[in-house]
Coordinates of C-alpha atoms in Angstrom, one line a residue:
M1 CA 35.5 -27.4 4.8
K2 CA 37.3 -31.2 5.4
K3 CA 40.4 -29.5 6.1
V4 CA 38.9 -27.5 8.8
F5 CA 37.1 -30.1 10.4
L6 CA 39.8 -32.8 10.5
F7 CA 42.0 -29.9 12.1
F8 CA 39.0 -29.2 14.9
A9 CA 38.7 -33.0 15.3
F10 CA 42.5 -33.1 16.1
G11 CA 42.7 -30.1 18.2
L12 CA 39.6 -31.5 20.5
S13 CA 41.3 -34.9 20.7
Y14 CA 44.4 -33.7 21.5
L15 CA 42.7 -31.2 24.1
I16 CA 40.8 -34.3 25.6
N17 CA 43.9 -36.2 25.7
A18 CA 45.9 -33.7 27.5
Q19 CA 42.9 -33.0 30.2
Q20 CA 43.3 -36.8 31.1
R21 CA 46.1 -36.0 33.1
P22 CA 48.2 -33.0 34.7
K23 CA 51.6 -31.9 33.5
L24 CA 52.9 -32.4 36.8
V25 CA 52.7 -34.5 40.3
V26 CA 54.0 -33.3 43.2
G27 CA 54.3 -35.5 46.1
I28 CA 54.9 -34.0 49.3
V29 CA 55.9 -36.1 52.4
V30 CA 56.9 -34.6 55.8
D31 CA 58.7 -36.4 57.8
Q32 CA 57.0 -37.0 61.2
M33 CA 54.0 -35.1 60.9
K34 CA 51.0 -35.4 62.9
M35 CA 47.6 -34.3 61.7
E36 CA 47.2 -32.7 64.9
Y37 CA 49.7 -30.2 64.3
L38 CA 47.3 -28.8 61.4
Y39 CA 45.1 -28.1 64.4
R40 CA 47.1 -26.7 66.9
F41 CA 49.2 -24.5 65.1
S42 CA 46.4 -23.2 62.9
D43 CA 45.9 -19.8 64.3
D44 CA 50.0 -19.3 63.5
F45 CA 49.7 -20.3 60.0
T46 CA 49.5 -18.2 56.9
P47 CA 46.4 -18.0 54.7
N48 CA 48.7 -19.5 51.8
G49 CA 50.2 -22.6 53.1
F50 CA 48.6 -25.2 54.9
K51 CA 45.8 -23.5 55.1
R52 CA 45.0 -23.0 51.5
L53 CA 45.4 -26.6 50.8
M54 CA 42.8 -27.6 53.2
A55 CA 40.5 -24.9 52.0
N56 CA 40.8 -25.2 48.4
G57 CA 41.9 -28.8 48.3
Y58 CA 40.3 -32.1 49.7
T59 CA 41.5 -33.2 53.2
F60 CA 41.3 -36.5 55.0
Q61 CA 41.4 -35.8 58.7
N62 CA 41.4 -39.3 59.7
M63 CA 44.1 -40.8 57.5
H64 CA 46.3 -43.4 59.2
F65 CA 48.9 -45.9 58.8
N66 CA 48.0 -50.0 58.6
Y67 CA 50.9 -51.5 59.4
M68 CA 53.6 -51.4 62.1
P69 CA 56.8 -50.3 62.7
T70 CA 55.8 -46.8 61.6
Y71 CA 59.1 -45.6 60.3
T72 CA 60.6 -43.5 57.6
G73 CA 61.5 -46.0 55.1
P74 CA 58.6 -48.4 55.5
G75 CA 56.4 -44.7 55.6
H76 CA 57.6 -43.5 52.2
A77 CA 57.5 -46.7 50.5
S78 CA 54.2 -48.0 51.4
I79 CA 52.7 -44.0 50.3
Y80 CA 54.2 -44.7 46.7
T81 CA 53.8 -48.6 46.5
G82 CA 50.0 -48.4 47.7
T83 CA 51.0 -51.8 49.8
T84 CA 52.8 -52.5 53.4
P85 CA 56.4 -54.1 54.0
A86 CA 54.6 -57.6 53.9
T87 CA 54.6 -57.1 50.3
H88 CA 57.5 -54.3 49.5
G89 CA 59.9 -55.3 51.8
I90 CA 61.3 -52.0 53.5
V91 CA 60.6 -53.5 56.5
G92 CA 62.4 -51.0 58.6
N93 CA 64.9 -47.8 58.3
D94 CA 67.7 -50.6 59.2
W95 CA 67.0 -54.1 60.5
F96 CA 68.5 -57.4 61.3
N97 CA 67.7 -59.7 58.2
R98 CA 67.3 -63.0 59.1
S99 CA 67.9 -64.4 55.4
L100 CA 71.2 -62.8 55.2
G101 CA 71.9 -63.1 58.9
K102 CA 73.3 -59.5 59.1
E103 CA 72.3 -55.9 59.8
M104 CA 70.9 -53.9 56.4
Y105 CA 70.1 -50.3 55.9
C106 CA 66.8 -50.3 53.7
T107 CA 68.4 -48.5 50.3
D108 CA 72.2 -49.9 51.0
D109 CA 73.6 -50.4 47.8
A110 CA 77.2 -52.2 47.5
A111 CA 77.5 -52.2 43.8
V112 CA 76.8 -48.5 43.3
K113 CA 79.2 -45.4 44.1
T114 CA 79.0 -41.6 45.6
I115 CA 78.4 -39.2 42.6
G116 CA 78.7 -35.5 44.0
D117 CA 80.6 -33.7 46.6
G118 CA 79.6 -36.6 49.4
T119 CA 81.8 -39.1 51.4
I120 CA 82.0 -42.7 50.0
E121 CA 79.6 -44.4 52.1
E122 CA 76.5 -41.6 51.5
G123 CA 76.2 -42.3 48.2
K124 CA 76.1 -46.0 48.3
M125 CA 72.0 -46.2 47.9
S126 CA 69.5 -47.3 45.6
P127 CA 65.9 -48.5 45.7
K128 CA 67.2 -52.4 45.0
N129 CA 65.6 -53.3 48.5
L130 CA 62.2 -52.1 47.5
L131 CA 60.4 -55.6 46.1
S132 CA 57.5 -53.8 44.7
T133 CA 56.5 -50.7 42.0
T134 CA 56.1 -47.5 42.9
I135 CA 53.4 -45.2 41.1
T136 CA 56.6 -42.9 40.2
D137 CA 57.7 -46.4 38.1
E138 CA 54.2 -46.9 36.8
L139 CA 53.9 -43.7 35.2
R140 CA 57.6 -44.2 33.7
L141 CA 56.5 -47.1 32.0
E142 CA 52.9 -45.6 30.9
T143 CA 54.5 -42.5 29.4
N144 CA 57.1 -44.8 27.9
F145 CA 59.7 -43.2 29.8
K146 CA 59.1 -39.6 28.4
G147 CA 57.7 -38.4 31.8
K148 CA 60.4 -37.4 34.2
V149 CA 60.6 -38.7 37.7
I150 CA 62.9 -36.5 40.5
G151 CA 63.1 -37.5 44.3
I152 CA 64.5 -35.1 46.5
S153 CA 64.9 -35.0 50.6
L154 CA 67.6 -34.4 52.9
K155 CA 67.4 -38.1 53.9
D156 CA 68.8 -40.6 51.3
R157 CA 65.6 -43.4 51.9
G158 CA 63.2 -39.8 51.6
A159 CA 64.5 -39.2 48.1
I160 CA 64.9 -43.0 46.7
L161 CA 61.5 -44.9 47.6
P162 CA 59.4 -42.2 46.7
A163 CA 61.4 -41.9 43.0
G164 CA 61.0 -45.9 42.6
H165 CA 63.1 -48.0 40.3
F166 CA 63.3 -46.0 36.9
A167 CA 63.1 -42.8 38.1
N168 CA 66.0 -40.1 36.2
W169 CA 67.3 -38.8 39.1
A170 CA 67.0 -39.2 43.1
F171 CA 69.2 -36.5 45.0
W172 CA 70.1 -36.3 48.8
Y173 CA 72.0 -34.1 51.0
S174 CA 75.4 -34.8 52.3
K175 CA 77.3 -34.0 55.6
T176 CA 79.3 -31.8 53.2
G177 CA 76.4 -29.5 52.5
A178 CA 75.7 -30.6 48.6
F179 CA 73.1 -32.6 47.3
I180 CA 74.3 -36.0 46.1
S181 CA 73.2 -39.1 44.1
S182 CA 74.4 -42.7 43.6
T183 CA 76.0 -44.2 39.8
F184 CA 72.4 -46.3 39.9
Y185 CA 70.8 -42.9 38.3
G186 CA 73.8 -41.7 36.2
E187 CA 77.6 -41.6 36.0
K188 CA 78.1 -37.6 37.3
L189 CA 75.5 -35.0 38.8
P190 CA 73.4 -32.9 36.2
E191 CA 75.2 -29.5 35.8
W192 CA 72.6 -27.5 37.5
V193 CA 73.3 -29.6 40.6
T194 CA 76.6 -29.2 40.6
E195 CA 76.2 -25.2 39.8
F196 CA 73.5 -25.2 43.0
N197 CA 76.0 -27.0 45.3
N198 CA 78.8 -24.7 44.2
E199 CA 76.9 -21.7 45.1
K200 CA 76.6 -23.7 49.1
R201 CA 73.3 -22.2 49.8
F202 CA 73.4 -23.5 53.2
M203 CA 75.9 -21.4 54.2
P204 CA 73.5 -17.8 54.6
Y205 CA 71.6 -20.0 57.0
I206 CA 74.3 -21.3 59.4
N207 CA 75.7 -17.9 59.6
K208 CA 72.5 -16.3 60.0
G209 CA 71.6 -19.0 63.0
W210 CA 68.1 -19.9 64.2
D211 CA 66.3 -17.9 66.4
L212 CA 62.4 -17.5 66.8
F213 CA 60.1 -16.6 63.2
K214 CA 57.9 -14.9 65.4
S215 CA 57.2 -13.1 68.5
A216 CA 57.9 -15.2 71.6
A217 CA 53.6 -14.7 72.6
T218 CA 53.2 -16.6 69.3
Y219 CA 54.4 -19.8 70.7
D220 CA 51.8 -20.4 73.6
E221 CA 50.9 -23.7 71.9
S222 CA 54.4 -24.8 73.3
L223 CA 56.0 -25.0 76.7
P224 CA 58.5 -22.7 77.5
D225 CA 62.0 -22.6 75.5
D226 CA 63.9 -24.3 78.2
N227 CA 61.7 -27.2 79.5
P228 CA 63.3 -30.8 81.0
Y229 CA 61.6 -32.9 77.8
E230 CA 64.0 -31.4 75.1
G231 CA 67.1 -32.4 73.8
K232 CA 70.1 -30.1 73.4
L233 CA 71.1 -29.3 69.9
Y234 CA 74.7 -30.1 69.1
K235 CA 75.7 -30.0 72.9
S236 CA 74.5 -26.6 73.4
V237 CA 74.3 -25.2 76.6
A238 CA 70.5 -25.3 76.8
P239 CA 67.8 -26.1 74.6
V240 CA 66.8 -22.0 74.1
F241 CA 66.7 -19.4 71.3
P242 CA 68.8 -18.1 69.6
Y243 CA 71.0 -21.3 68.3
N244 CA 74.5 -20.2 67.0
L245 CA 74.7 -22.7 63.9
K246 CA 77.8 -21.1 62.5
D247 CA 79.5 -22.4 66.1
M248 CA 78.1 -26.0 65.6
Y249 CA 79.1 -25.9 62.0
D250 CA 82.7 -25.5 62.9
K251 CA 82.8 -28.2 65.2
N252 CA 81.0 -30.9 63.2
D253 CA 79.8 -30.3 59.6
A254 CA 76.9 -29.0 57.0
G255 CA 74.7 -31.7 58.6
V256 CA 73.9 -29.3 61.5
L257 CA 71.1 -27.9 58.7
R258 CA 69.6 -30.8 58.7
S259 CA 67.9 -30.2 62.4
T260 CA 66.9 -26.9 62.1
P261 CA 63.7 -25.7 60.1
F262 CA 66.9 -24.2 57.2
G263 CA 66.8 -28.0 56.0
N264 CA 63.6 -27.5 54.6
N265 CA 64.1 -24.0 53.1
L266 CA 67.2 -25.3 51.3
L267 CA 65.2 -28.4 49.9
A268 CA 62.2 -26.1 48.7
E269 CA 65.1 -24.1 46.8
F270 CA 66.5 -27.1 45.3
A271 CA 62.8 -28.0 44.2
I272 CA 62.4 -25.1 42.5
K273 CA 65.7 -25.5 40.6
A274 CA 64.8 -29.3 39.8
I275 CA 61.4 -28.3 38.3
E276 CA 63.5 -25.1 36.2
K277 CA 66.6 -26.8 35.0
E278 CA 64.4 -30.4 34.3
E279 CA 61.7 -28.7 32.6
L280 CA 59.1 -30.3 34.7
G281 CA 55.9 -29.9 33.7
K282 CA 56.5 -28.2 30.5
D283 CA 55.5 -30.5 28.1
N284 CA 52.5 -33.1 27.5
N285 CA 54.0 -36.1 29.1
T286 CA 53.7 -36.0 32.9
D287 CA 55.9 -35.5 35.5
F288 CA 56.3 -36.5 39.0
L289 CA 58.5 -34.6 41.6
T290 CA 58.8 -36.0 45.2
V291 CA 59.7 -34.0 47.8
S292 CA 60.1 -35.2 51.4
F293 CA 61.0 -32.4 54.1
S294 CA 63.1 -34.1 56.7
S295 CA 63.7 -31.2 59.5
T296 CA 60.6 -31.8 61.3
D297 CA 61.6 -35.5 62.0
Y298 CA 65.3 -34.4 63.2
V299 CA 63.8 -31.7 65.2
G300 CA 60.8 -33.5 66.5
H301 CA 63.3 -36.3 67.6
L302 CA 65.8 -34.3 69.3
M303 CA 63.2 -31.5 70.7
G304 CA 59.8 -33.7 71.1
P305 CA 56.1 -32.4 70.1
R306 CA 55.7 -30.0 72.8
S307 CA 58.8 -27.9 71.9
M308 CA 59.2 -24.3 70.6
E309 CA 61.7 -25.4 68.2
L310 CA 59.2 -27.4 66.8
Q311 CA 56.4 -25.1 66.6
D312 CA 59.0 -22.6 65.4
T313 CA 59.8 -25.4 62.6
Y314 CA 56.2 -25.9 61.4
L315 CA 55.6 -22.0 61.1
R316 CA 58.2 -21.7 58.8
L317 CA 57.5 -24.8 56.5
D318 CA 54.0 -23.2 56.3
Q319 CA 55.7 -20.4 54.7
T320 CA 58.1 -22.2 52.5
I321 CA 55.0 -24.2 51.5
A322 CA 53.3 -21.3 50.6
D323 CA 55.9 -20.0 48.4
F324 CA 56.0 -23.4 46.8
L325 CA 52.8 -23.1 46.0
T326 CA 53.2 -19.4 44.5
Y327 CA 56.1 -20.8 42.5
L328 CA 54.1 -23.9 40.8
D329 CA 51.3 -21.5 40.3
K330 CA 53.4 -19.2 37.9
T331 CA 55.5 -21.7 36.1
V332 CA 53.5 -24.9 36.1
G333 CA 49.8 -23.2 36.3
K334 CA 47.3 -23.4 38.8
D335 CA 45.3 -25.8 36.5
N336 CA 48.6 -28.2 35.7
Y337 CA 49.5 -29.7 38.8
L338 CA 48.5 -32.4 41.2
L339 CA 49.9 -32.0 44.7
F340 CA 49.2 -34.6 47.6
L341 CA 50.6 -33.9 50.9
T342 CA 51.0 -36.4 53.5
A343 CA 53.6 -37.9 56.3
D344 CA 55.8 -41.2 56.7
H345 CA 54.6 -41.5 60.3
A346 CA 53.5 -39.1 63.1
G347 CA 55.1 -39.4 66.7
A348 CA 54.4 -40.1 70.4
E349 CA 54.4 -37.7 73.4
N350 CA 57.1 -37.5 75.6
V351 CA 57.0 -40.2 77.7
S352 CA 58.4 -37.8 80.9
Y353 CA 55.7 -35.3 80.1
L354 CA 53.3 -38.0 80.5
K355 CA 54.3 -38.9 83.5
D356 CA 54.7 -36.0 85.2
N357 CA 51.3 -35.2 84.6
K358 CA 50.1 -38.5 86.2
Y359 CA 49.9 -41.1 83.4
A360 CA 51.6 -44.1 84.4
V361 CA 54.1 -45.0 81.4
N362 CA 57.6 -45.4 80.5
N363 CA 60.7 -44.9 78.1
I364 CA 62.6 -47.9 77.8
D365 CA 66.6 -48.0 76.5
P366 CA 66.5 -50.9 73.9
K367 CA 70.0 -51.9 75.2
E368 CA 68.4 -52.9 78.5
I369 CA 66.0 -54.6 77.0
V370 CA 68.6 -56.6 75.1
K371 CA 70.5 -57.1 78.4
G372 CA 67.7 -58.6 79.8
L373 CA 67.0 -61.0 77.2
K374 CA 70.5 -62.3 77.0
K375 CA 70.7 -62.9 81.4
Y376 CA 67.1 -64.8 81.1
S377 CA 68.5 -67.0 78.3
Q378 CA 71.6 -67.3 80.1
D379 CA 69.7 -68.2 83.4
T380 CA 67.1 -70.5 81.8
F381 CA 68.9 -72.1 78.7
G382 CA 72.8 -72.3 80.1
D383 CA 73.7 -70.0 76.6
D384 CA 72.6 -66.4 75.0
L385 CA 70.1 -67.6 72.3
V386 CA 69.2 -64.4 71.5
L387 CA 71.1 -63.2 67.8
N388 CA 69.2 -59.9 67.7
Y389 CA 66.5 -57.4 69.0
S390 CA 65.4 -54.2 67.2
N391 CA 62.6 -52.7 65.3
F392 CA 60.4 -54.7 68.2
N393 CA 61.8 -58.1 66.8
L394 CA 63.4 -60.6 68.6
Y395 CA 65.6 -63.0 66.5
F396 CA 66.8 -66.4 68.1
N397 CA 70.0 -68.1 67.1
K398 CA 68.5 -71.5 66.2
E399 CA 72.1 -73.1 65.4
I400 CA 72.7 -73.2 69.0
I401 CA 69.2 -74.0 69.4
K402 CA 69.7 -77.0 67.4
N403 CA 73.2 -78.0 68.6
K404 CA 71.4 -77.8 72.4
G405 CA 68.7 -80.5 71.2
L406 CA 66.1 -77.5 72.5
E407 CA 62.8 -77.3 70.6
L408 CA 62.5 -74.1 69.0
L409 CA 58.7 -73.8 69.7
K410 CA 59.1 -74.0 73.5
V411 CA 62.0 -71.8 73.2
K412 CA 59.6 -69.2 71.9
Q413 CA 57.2 -69.8 74.5
S414 CA 59.5 -69.5 77.3
F415 CA 60.7 -66.1 76.1
K416 CA 57.5 -65.0 75.6
D417 CA 56.2 -65.7 78.8
Y418 CA 59.6 -63.6 80.1
L419 CA 58.9 -60.7 78.0
M420 CA 55.1 -60.8 79.4
T421 CA 56.6 -60.0 82.9
Q422 CA 58.1 -56.7 81.4
V423 CA 56.1 -53.4 82.5
Q424 CA 55.9 -51.9 79.0
V425 CA 54.8 -55.2 77.0
K426 CA 51.2 -55.3 76.1
R427 CA 51.4 -58.7 73.6
V428 CA 54.3 -60.8 72.5
Y429 CA 53.7 -62.6 69.1
S430 CA 55.6 -65.5 67.5
E431 CA 55.7 -65.7 63.8
E432 CA 53.5 -68.5 63.7
E433 CA 50.5 -66.3 64.8
I434 CA 51.6 -63.7 62.5
L435 CA 51.6 -65.7 59.4
A436 CA 48.2 -67.3 60.8
S437 CA 46.4 -63.6 61.2
T438 CA 43.0 -63.5 60.2
G439 CA 42.5 -59.6 60.8
N440 CA 40.1 -60.1 63.8
D441 CA 43.1 -59.2 66.2
F442 CA 43.1 -55.4 65.6
Y443 CA 46.8 -55.0 66.6
L444 CA 48.1 -58.2 64.9
N445 CA 46.6 -57.1 61.9
F446 CA 48.9 -53.9 62.0
I447 CA 52.1 -56.5 62.7
S448 CA 51.2 -59.0 60.0
K449 CA 50.9 -55.8 57.2
G450 CA 54.5 -55.3 58.4
Y451 CA 56.2 -58.4 58.7
D452 CA 57.8 -60.4 55.8
P453 CA 58.9 -64.0 57.4
S454 CA 62.3 -63.8 55.2
Q455 CA 63.5 -61.0 56.9
N456 CA 61.7 -60.2 60.4
G457 CA 62.2 -62.3 63.7
D458 CA 60.9 -65.0 65.5
L459 CA 58.9 -62.7 68.1
V460 CA 57.4 -59.6 67.5
L461 CA 56.9 -57.2 71.0
L462 CA 53.8 -54.8 71.3
D463 CA 54.2 -52.2 73.8
K464 CA 51.9 -50.7 75.9
P465 CA 50.0 -47.5 74.6
G466 CA 52.1 -44.5 75.6
N467 CA 55.4 -46.2 76.3
I468 CA 58.4 -45.5 74.1
E469 CA 61.7 -47.5 73.3
Y470 CA 63.7 -44.5 73.4
S471 CA 65.7 -41.8 75.5
G472 CA 64.4 -39.1 77.7
T473 CA 63.9 -36.4 75.8
G474 CA 62.6 -35.6 72.5
T475 CA 60.3 -38.2 71.1
S476 CA 60.1 -41.4 68.9
H477 CA 57.3 -43.4 66.6
G478 CA 57.5 -47.0 65.5
T479 CA 54.1 -48.7 67.0
P480 CA 50.4 -49.1 65.8
Y481 CA 48.8 -46.6 68.1
S482 CA 47.0 -43.5 66.6
Y483 CA 49.7 -40.8 67.9
D484 CA 52.0 -42.5 65.5
T485 CA 49.7 -43.5 62.7
H486 CA 47.3 -40.8 62.4
V487 CA 48.9 -38.3 59.9
P488 CA 47.7 -35.4 57.5
A489 CA 46.7 -36.1 53.9
I490 CA 45.6 -33.4 51.3
F491 CA 45.0 -33.9 48.0
Y492 CA 45.2 -30.2 45.7
G493 CA 45.3 -29.0 42.0
W494 CA 44.3 -30.5 39.1
H495 CA 40.7 -32.0 39.1
I496 CA 40.6 -31.6 43.2
K497 CA 37.3 -30.6 44.4
Q498 CA 37.0 -28.6 47.7
G499 CA 36.0 -30.7 50.5
E500 CA 36.8 -33.0 53.9
T501 CA 35.8 -36.2 55.3
H502 CA 36.4 -37.7 58.5
D503 CA 36.0 -41.6 57.5
R504 CA 39.0 -43.2 58.3
K505 CA 41.2 -44.0 55.8
V506 CA 44.4 -45.6 55.2
I507 CA 47.7 -44.6 53.6
T508 CA 47.9 -47.5 51.2
Q509 CA 44.9 -45.9 49.2
I510 CA 46.8 -43.0 48.4
A511 CA 49.1 -44.2 45.2
P512 CA 46.3 -46.4 43.7
T513 CA 44.0 -43.3 43.8
I514 CA 46.6 -41.4 41.9
A515 CA 47.2 -44.3 39.5
Q516 CA 43.5 -44.1 39.0
K517 CA 43.1 -40.2 38.6
I518 CA 45.9 -39.8 35.9
K519 CA 44.7 -42.9 34.5
I520 CA 48.0 -45.0 34.5
P521 CA 48.2 -48.9 35.9
F522 CA 48.6 -49.8 39.6
P523 CA 52.2 -50.3 41.2
N524 CA 52.4 -53.7 41.2
G525 CA 52.0 -55.0 45.2
T526 CA 49.5 -52.7 45.8
E527 CA 46.0 -53.3 47.5
S528 CA 43.9 -51.4 45.0
N529 CA 41.9 -49.4 47.7
V530 CA 41.0 -46.2 46.3
L531 CA 39.7 -42.8 48.1
L532 CA 36.6 -42.5 46.0
E533 CA 36.2 -38.9 46.9
I534 CA 39.3 -38.1 45.0
L535 CA 37.5 -39.9 42.0
E536 CA 34.1 -38.3 42.5

């Protein structure tokens, strides 16, 4: 009898412990996804993709990024660290680093090498520039490195930053059509990755080309197929369906797949293979798979948010997600995985489209901004004091300023006065103002949370709403305005109740919420504000 009792007690204890964490956490980031797309395209989605997540999960209808600049690198880092660029250090995709005095890329690492069939430069990447830990790092630590973490994306930064410092692997897409990695993670690719690459699964998509997923009448939420606000895909004659991807591939490389919906399809195939071959979710050590769908961003930048191409990309992604959920149900089990879906930033309307509809906004070429700054500097100070302008940051050449006997504060004020005469500029903030921010200035608070004094500029520009430092076609992002900050956030699966809220939330609440949900430590830089709706 005593043995039976002990066996029962052990079994009950095991069951309770097992229920404290799911077998698998899946983090999905959809690059450049506006919350609005879930509304606008809703009638054309299947019941089993986005609609299934919203109907059976918990949806945060009013989720926002809380810093500037709203770019891909900072976005992925902020989602998974639970903090902002001021703390985690990823202040852009690439930026001029004040301390180093040169341009740098968010995941650059000259100390590592490419592994796999990629170019030399494509694989020189790691998370070394990320200053804080991620939720995935904390899972690895808490499970004594028994729980696996795999990060995958078409973009290196979309794979590396979510996977963190301690990941088993991060894989990203090469212009050769292969998924590659770097020696930061291992000396050679796992055999299953090499086998996947050898199958050249990208080629059927290239050979088939890109035509509409559904009947043309379905796309009435978008502008006509050929409109003046779209860019041209790989120098196509016109931005219209169908697209001959084989011709584009022959003239370029397998990178053409990125700017089509099929980059997302290929990534989903790779995710499924990773779950199978790495046996994710197969034991009681919780694993974490991070998936970043990047094709939405490539198409959005090129074609803009009102294009049929973008709508087609989302209708196809909806089906891809439906198929992926079905796979998770069958292999991991409906009650064994916790999934969240969000975006790394949203995106603006095309400026020309807004102007044609009588909204007085402008798109400004950053090269023209630099040209104007340098001319003003020469005319006013007799020398070029501009070291760099990028990501809304202006850096001064302090050596020249010192040698000329100029006062830095007066130089800053002079340039501020000049910039305030520019039609697109709303405010200009100095380093001193940013570091002294009290949080009372709504937009200065965004800038402060995205500002690292060892890396950022002497002045930071805030453009007026609706204005873009970009070309005339397609769209971009980066500002603290709602069109760039408002993204979806849906939790689904293990111990997630059905529901929704319209209360304003911020993206840095996701990581600490996951930490509390699965009972592991917070990422070390997190602000530790949680989404109580997910924990109740």
